[in-house]
Short mmCIF file of N, CA and C in Angstrom, two decimals:
data_model
loop_
_atom_site.label_atom_id
_atom_site.label_comp_id
_atom_site.label_asym_id
_atom_site.label_seq_id
_atom_site.Cartn_x
_atom_site.Cartn_y
_atom_site.Cartn_z
N MET A 1 3.45 1.17 139.79
CA MET A 1 3.31 -0.14 139.21
C MET A 1 4.03 -1.18 140.04
N SER A 2 3.49 -1.46 141.19
CA SER A 2 4.11 -2.51 141.97
C SER A 2 3.14 -3.66 142.12
N GLY A 3 3.59 -4.74 142.63
CA GLY A 3 2.76 -5.92 142.79
C GLY A 3 3.54 -7.15 142.44
N ARG A 4 2.98 -8.27 142.71
CA ARG A 4 3.74 -9.49 142.56
C ARG A 4 3.94 -9.88 141.11
N HIS A 5 3.26 -9.26 140.16
CA HIS A 5 3.43 -9.63 138.76
C HIS A 5 4.20 -8.60 137.96
N HIS A 6 4.78 -7.61 138.61
CA HIS A 6 5.47 -6.58 137.86
C HIS A 6 6.93 -6.54 138.27
N LEU A 7 7.82 -6.75 137.33
CA LEU A 7 9.24 -6.61 137.58
C LEU A 7 9.68 -5.22 137.16
N PRO A 8 10.65 -4.63 137.84
CA PRO A 8 11.09 -3.29 137.48
C PRO A 8 11.83 -3.28 136.15
N SER A 9 11.79 -2.13 135.49
CA SER A 9 12.49 -2.02 134.22
C SER A 9 13.89 -1.46 134.40
N THR A 10 14.22 -1.00 135.60
CA THR A 10 15.57 -0.52 135.89
C THR A 10 16.13 -1.33 137.04
N PRO A 11 17.45 -1.51 137.10
CA PRO A 11 18.05 -2.37 138.11
C PRO A 11 17.85 -1.91 139.55
N SER A 12 17.62 -0.63 139.80
CA SER A 12 17.58 -0.18 141.18
C SER A 12 16.19 0.17 141.69
N ARG A 13 15.17 -0.02 140.89
CA ARG A 13 13.82 0.30 141.31
C ARG A 13 13.28 -0.79 142.21
N PRO A 14 12.75 -0.45 143.41
CA PRO A 14 12.24 -1.48 144.31
C PRO A 14 10.96 -2.11 143.78
N VAL A 15 10.75 -3.36 144.11
CA VAL A 15 9.55 -4.08 143.70
C VAL A 15 9.01 -4.84 144.91
N LEU A 16 7.70 -4.86 145.07
CA LEU A 16 7.09 -5.60 146.17
C LEU A 16 6.88 -7.04 145.76
N ARG A 17 7.35 -7.95 146.54
CA ARG A 17 7.16 -9.39 146.32
C ARG A 17 6.58 -9.97 147.59
N ALA A 18 5.36 -10.37 147.55
CA ALA A 18 4.70 -11.02 148.68
C ALA A 18 4.93 -10.25 149.98
N GLY A 19 4.79 -8.93 149.92
CA GLY A 19 4.90 -8.11 151.11
C GLY A 19 6.32 -7.79 151.52
N VAL A 20 7.32 -8.17 150.77
CA VAL A 20 8.71 -7.90 151.11
C VAL A 20 9.29 -6.94 150.09
N LEU A 21 9.93 -5.86 150.56
CA LEU A 21 10.55 -4.92 149.66
C LEU A 21 11.91 -5.45 149.25
N ALA A 22 12.13 -5.53 147.94
CA ALA A 22 13.39 -6.06 147.43
C ALA A 22 13.80 -5.27 146.21
N THR A 23 15.07 -5.35 145.86
CA THR A 23 15.53 -4.75 144.61
C THR A 23 15.93 -5.86 143.67
N ALA A 24 15.59 -5.68 142.42
CA ALA A 24 15.86 -6.74 141.45
C ALA A 24 16.52 -6.15 140.22
N ALA A 25 17.44 -6.88 139.66
CA ALA A 25 18.06 -6.49 138.40
C ALA A 25 17.45 -7.36 137.31
N VAL A 26 17.02 -6.72 136.26
CA VAL A 26 16.41 -7.45 135.16
C VAL A 26 17.36 -7.41 133.97
N THR A 27 17.74 -8.59 133.50
CA THR A 27 18.64 -8.64 132.36
C THR A 27 17.95 -9.18 131.12
N GLY A 28 16.77 -9.74 131.27
CA GLY A 28 16.03 -10.25 130.13
C GLY A 28 15.25 -11.47 130.53
N PRO A 29 14.30 -11.88 129.71
CA PRO A 29 13.49 -13.04 130.07
C PRO A 29 14.31 -14.31 130.09
N LEU A 30 14.33 -14.95 131.23
CA LEU A 30 15.03 -16.22 131.39
C LEU A 30 16.44 -16.20 130.80
N ALA A 31 17.23 -15.22 131.23
CA ALA A 31 18.59 -15.10 130.72
C ALA A 31 19.43 -16.28 131.19
N VAL A 32 20.02 -17.00 130.25
CA VAL A 32 20.86 -18.15 130.55
C VAL A 32 22.18 -17.95 129.83
N ALA A 33 23.25 -17.84 130.59
CA ALA A 33 24.58 -17.67 130.02
C ALA A 33 24.60 -16.57 128.96
N GLY A 34 23.90 -15.46 129.25
CA GLY A 34 23.90 -14.32 128.35
C GLY A 34 22.96 -14.45 127.18
N THR A 35 22.18 -15.53 127.10
CA THR A 35 21.26 -15.74 125.99
C THR A 35 19.84 -15.79 126.52
N ALA A 36 18.94 -14.99 125.97
CA ALA A 36 17.54 -15.02 126.38
C ALA A 36 16.87 -16.25 125.78
N VAL A 37 16.16 -16.99 126.62
CA VAL A 37 15.49 -18.21 126.18
C VAL A 37 14.02 -18.10 126.54
N ALA A 38 13.14 -18.29 125.60
CA ALA A 38 11.71 -18.22 125.86
C ALA A 38 11.26 -19.49 126.58
N ALA A 39 10.36 -19.32 127.53
CA ALA A 39 9.82 -20.46 128.26
C ALA A 39 8.81 -21.17 127.37
N PRO A 40 8.70 -22.49 127.51
CA PRO A 40 7.70 -23.21 126.72
C PRO A 40 6.29 -22.77 127.12
N ALA A 41 5.38 -22.80 126.16
CA ALA A 41 4.00 -22.41 126.43
C ALA A 41 3.37 -23.36 127.43
N ALA A 42 2.65 -22.80 128.38
CA ALA A 42 1.99 -23.61 129.40
C ALA A 42 0.66 -24.14 128.87
N SER A 43 0.32 -25.34 129.27
CA SER A 43 -0.95 -25.94 128.87
C SER A 43 -2.08 -25.36 129.70
N SER A 44 -3.28 -25.58 129.23
CA SER A 44 -4.47 -25.14 129.95
C SER A 44 -4.52 -25.74 131.35
N SER A 45 -4.12 -27.00 131.47
CA SER A 45 -4.15 -27.65 132.79
C SER A 45 -3.11 -27.05 133.73
N THR A 46 -1.99 -26.57 133.19
CA THR A 46 -0.99 -25.90 134.03
C THR A 46 -1.57 -24.64 134.64
N TRP A 47 -2.31 -23.87 133.83
CA TRP A 47 -2.93 -22.65 134.35
C TRP A 47 -3.99 -23.00 135.39
N ASP A 48 -4.73 -24.07 135.19
CA ASP A 48 -5.71 -24.50 136.19
C ASP A 48 -5.03 -24.89 137.50
N GLU A 49 -3.90 -25.60 137.40
CA GLU A 49 -3.17 -25.99 138.61
C GLU A 49 -2.63 -24.76 139.33
N LEU A 50 -2.12 -23.80 138.58
CA LEU A 50 -1.62 -22.57 139.18
C LEU A 50 -2.76 -21.81 139.85
N ALA A 51 -3.90 -21.74 139.18
CA ALA A 51 -5.07 -21.06 139.77
C ALA A 51 -5.57 -21.79 141.02
N MET A 52 -5.47 -23.11 141.03
CA MET A 52 -5.88 -23.86 142.22
C MET A 52 -5.00 -23.46 143.41
N CYS A 53 -3.72 -23.32 143.16
CA CYS A 53 -2.80 -22.91 144.22
C CYS A 53 -3.01 -21.45 144.62
N GLU A 54 -3.19 -20.58 143.66
CA GLU A 54 -3.31 -19.15 143.93
C GLU A 54 -4.65 -18.77 144.58
N SER A 55 -5.74 -19.38 144.12
CA SER A 55 -7.07 -18.91 144.54
C SER A 55 -8.08 -20.03 144.73
N THR A 56 -7.63 -21.23 144.93
CA THR A 56 -8.48 -22.43 144.92
C THR A 56 -9.32 -22.47 143.65
N GLN A 57 -8.72 -22.02 142.56
CA GLN A 57 -9.30 -21.98 141.21
C GLN A 57 -10.61 -21.19 141.16
N ASN A 58 -10.67 -20.13 141.97
CA ASN A 58 -11.81 -19.23 141.94
C ASN A 58 -11.49 -18.09 140.99
N TRP A 59 -11.96 -18.19 139.77
CA TRP A 59 -11.64 -17.21 138.73
C TRP A 59 -12.28 -15.86 139.02
N GLU A 60 -13.21 -15.79 139.97
CA GLU A 60 -13.87 -14.54 140.35
C GLU A 60 -13.37 -14.02 141.70
N ALA A 61 -12.24 -14.51 142.17
CA ALA A 61 -11.72 -14.16 143.50
C ALA A 61 -11.40 -12.66 143.60
N ASP A 62 -11.89 -12.06 144.67
CA ASP A 62 -11.53 -10.70 145.08
C ASP A 62 -11.75 -10.63 146.58
N THR A 63 -10.72 -10.99 147.32
CA THR A 63 -10.84 -11.05 148.78
C THR A 63 -10.45 -9.74 149.45
N GLY A 64 -10.10 -8.73 148.65
CA GLY A 64 -9.74 -7.45 149.21
C GLY A 64 -8.26 -7.32 149.55
N ASN A 65 -7.45 -8.30 149.16
CA ASN A 65 -6.01 -8.25 149.47
C ASN A 65 -5.19 -7.60 148.36
N GLY A 66 -5.85 -7.07 147.33
CA GLY A 66 -5.14 -6.41 146.24
C GLY A 66 -4.87 -7.32 145.05
N PHE A 67 -5.19 -8.61 145.18
CA PHE A 67 -4.99 -9.57 144.11
C PHE A 67 -6.34 -10.12 143.69
N LYS A 68 -6.55 -10.23 142.38
CA LYS A 68 -7.87 -10.60 141.88
C LYS A 68 -7.81 -11.69 140.83
N GLY A 69 -8.90 -12.42 140.72
CA GLY A 69 -9.03 -13.45 139.71
C GLY A 69 -8.37 -14.75 140.12
N GLY A 70 -8.50 -15.73 139.26
CA GLY A 70 -7.96 -17.05 139.54
C GLY A 70 -6.45 -17.08 139.65
N LEU A 71 -5.78 -16.17 138.94
CA LEU A 71 -4.32 -16.15 138.94
C LEU A 71 -3.76 -14.97 139.75
N GLN A 72 -4.65 -14.30 140.49
CA GLN A 72 -4.29 -13.28 141.46
C GLN A 72 -3.45 -12.14 140.88
N PHE A 73 -4.06 -11.41 139.95
CA PHE A 73 -3.44 -10.24 139.36
C PHE A 73 -3.62 -9.01 140.24
N THR A 74 -2.63 -8.13 140.26
CA THR A 74 -2.87 -6.79 140.79
C THR A 74 -3.55 -5.99 139.69
N ASP A 75 -4.23 -4.92 140.05
CA ASP A 75 -4.87 -4.09 139.03
C ASP A 75 -3.83 -3.51 138.07
N SER A 76 -2.66 -3.14 138.59
CA SER A 76 -1.64 -2.55 137.72
C SER A 76 -1.10 -3.56 136.72
N THR A 77 -0.93 -4.80 137.13
CA THR A 77 -0.46 -5.84 136.21
C THR A 77 -1.53 -6.13 135.17
N TRP A 78 -2.77 -6.22 135.62
CA TRP A 78 -3.89 -6.47 134.70
C TRP A 78 -3.92 -5.41 133.61
N GLU A 79 -3.78 -4.15 134.02
CA GLU A 79 -3.80 -3.05 133.07
C GLU A 79 -2.56 -3.08 132.17
N GLU A 80 -1.38 -3.25 132.76
CA GLU A 80 -0.13 -3.20 132.00
C GLU A 80 -0.06 -4.26 130.90
N PHE A 81 -0.66 -5.43 131.15
CA PHE A 81 -0.57 -6.52 130.18
C PHE A 81 -1.84 -6.67 129.33
N GLY A 82 -2.65 -5.60 129.28
CA GLY A 82 -3.76 -5.55 128.35
C GLY A 82 -5.06 -6.16 128.82
N GLY A 83 -5.16 -6.45 130.10
CA GLY A 83 -6.38 -7.08 130.62
C GLY A 83 -7.64 -6.24 130.48
N GLU A 84 -7.47 -4.92 130.47
CA GLU A 84 -8.64 -4.05 130.38
C GLU A 84 -9.38 -4.17 129.05
N GLN A 85 -8.77 -4.82 128.06
CA GLN A 85 -9.51 -5.07 126.82
C GLN A 85 -10.62 -6.09 127.06
N TYR A 86 -10.49 -6.86 128.13
CA TYR A 86 -11.49 -7.89 128.47
C TYR A 86 -12.45 -7.42 129.56
N ALA A 87 -11.90 -6.84 130.61
CA ALA A 87 -12.72 -6.41 131.76
C ALA A 87 -11.92 -5.40 132.57
N GLU A 88 -12.62 -4.63 133.39
CA GLU A 88 -11.96 -3.61 134.20
C GLU A 88 -10.95 -4.22 135.18
N ALA A 89 -11.27 -5.39 135.72
CA ALA A 89 -10.39 -6.07 136.67
C ALA A 89 -10.41 -7.57 136.37
N ALA A 90 -9.38 -8.27 136.81
CA ALA A 90 -9.24 -9.69 136.50
C ALA A 90 -10.41 -10.52 137.00
N ASP A 91 -10.94 -10.21 138.17
CA ASP A 91 -12.03 -11.01 138.72
C ASP A 91 -13.32 -10.88 137.92
N GLU A 92 -13.38 -9.91 137.01
CA GLU A 92 -14.55 -9.73 136.16
C GLU A 92 -14.37 -10.37 134.78
N ALA A 93 -13.19 -10.92 134.54
CA ALA A 93 -12.88 -11.54 133.25
C ALA A 93 -13.09 -13.05 133.33
N SER A 94 -13.26 -13.65 132.18
CA SER A 94 -13.42 -15.11 132.12
C SER A 94 -12.09 -15.81 132.38
N ARG A 95 -12.16 -17.09 132.61
CA ARG A 95 -10.97 -17.92 132.78
C ARG A 95 -10.04 -17.77 131.58
N SER A 96 -10.58 -17.91 130.38
CA SER A 96 -9.74 -17.83 129.18
C SER A 96 -9.12 -16.45 129.00
N GLU A 97 -9.84 -15.40 129.36
CA GLU A 97 -9.30 -14.04 129.27
C GLU A 97 -8.17 -13.85 130.28
N GLN A 98 -8.35 -14.38 131.48
CA GLN A 98 -7.29 -14.28 132.50
C GLN A 98 -6.05 -15.05 132.05
N ILE A 99 -6.24 -16.20 131.45
CA ILE A 99 -5.11 -16.98 130.97
C ILE A 99 -4.40 -16.25 129.83
N ALA A 100 -5.15 -15.59 128.96
CA ALA A 100 -4.54 -14.83 127.86
C ALA A 100 -3.61 -13.75 128.41
N VAL A 101 -4.05 -13.05 129.45
CA VAL A 101 -3.22 -12.02 130.06
C VAL A 101 -2.04 -12.67 130.80
N ALA A 102 -2.30 -13.77 131.49
CA ALA A 102 -1.24 -14.47 132.22
C ALA A 102 -0.14 -14.95 131.29
N ARG A 103 -0.49 -15.36 130.09
CA ARG A 103 0.52 -15.80 129.12
C ARG A 103 1.47 -14.65 128.78
N LYS A 104 0.93 -13.45 128.66
CA LYS A 104 1.76 -12.28 128.37
C LYS A 104 2.69 -11.98 129.55
N VAL A 105 2.14 -12.07 130.76
CA VAL A 105 2.95 -11.86 131.96
C VAL A 105 4.06 -12.91 132.01
N GLN A 106 3.70 -14.16 131.79
CA GLN A 106 4.66 -15.26 131.86
C GLN A 106 5.72 -15.13 130.77
N ASP A 107 5.34 -14.68 129.58
CA ASP A 107 6.31 -14.48 128.49
C ASP A 107 7.37 -13.45 128.89
N GLU A 108 6.95 -12.41 129.59
CA GLU A 108 7.88 -11.34 129.96
C GLU A 108 8.64 -11.64 131.25
N GLN A 109 7.97 -12.23 132.24
CA GLN A 109 8.56 -12.37 133.57
C GLN A 109 8.88 -13.80 133.96
N GLY A 110 8.43 -14.74 133.18
CA GLY A 110 8.62 -16.14 133.57
C GLY A 110 7.69 -16.51 134.71
N TRP A 111 7.93 -17.67 135.27
CA TRP A 111 7.08 -18.16 136.36
C TRP A 111 7.31 -17.40 137.66
N ASN A 112 8.35 -16.56 137.71
CA ASN A 112 8.60 -15.77 138.92
C ASN A 112 7.47 -14.80 139.23
N ALA A 113 6.60 -14.56 138.27
CA ALA A 113 5.44 -13.69 138.52
C ALA A 113 4.52 -14.31 139.57
N TRP A 114 4.58 -15.63 139.72
CA TRP A 114 3.81 -16.37 140.73
C TRP A 114 4.81 -17.17 141.56
N PRO A 115 5.61 -16.49 142.38
CA PRO A 115 6.78 -17.13 142.98
C PRO A 115 6.48 -18.35 143.85
N THR A 116 5.55 -18.28 144.72
CA THR A 116 5.29 -19.38 145.65
C THR A 116 4.65 -20.57 144.94
N CYS A 117 3.56 -20.32 144.25
CA CYS A 117 2.83 -21.43 143.62
C CYS A 117 3.60 -22.05 142.47
N SER A 118 4.31 -21.26 141.69
CA SER A 118 5.06 -21.86 140.58
C SER A 118 6.18 -22.74 141.12
N GLN A 119 6.75 -22.37 142.24
CA GLN A 119 7.78 -23.22 142.85
C GLN A 119 7.16 -24.49 143.41
N GLU A 120 6.02 -24.35 144.08
CA GLU A 120 5.33 -25.52 144.62
C GLU A 120 4.95 -26.51 143.51
N LEU A 121 4.62 -25.99 142.33
CA LEU A 121 4.21 -26.84 141.21
C LEU A 121 5.39 -27.30 140.35
N GLY A 122 6.59 -26.89 140.71
CA GLY A 122 7.78 -27.30 139.97
C GLY A 122 7.93 -26.62 138.62
N LEU A 123 7.38 -25.43 138.49
CA LEU A 123 7.45 -24.71 137.22
C LEU A 123 8.72 -23.89 137.09
N GLN A 124 9.42 -23.67 138.18
CA GLN A 124 10.66 -22.87 138.15
C GLN A 124 11.86 -23.77 138.13
#
């Protein structure tokens, strides 16, 4: 279960981030001074802006790089966050279905699931 949308569940398990092997410690979603804080819900236009950055808003994107759909899910992330209830892979799901799965990813991992584009858009 590696990929840019999956954070490890143990502090020493390696995770792939944009082709770089790193180790990450997970203490909880958006931990601030020891208190977990939920991120505000993103609007539909925020997801469109993120998809524009990730895939030029091509909700059917599958360029063969291991990331699919408008929000560039790995197959393992798509499966882990329930995407298979909609389609076998993200690029086969509708925009709204991809956003539904992305909301679950974002709830658990924050905007770090899309590190480059979320930073470019000022979401982090």
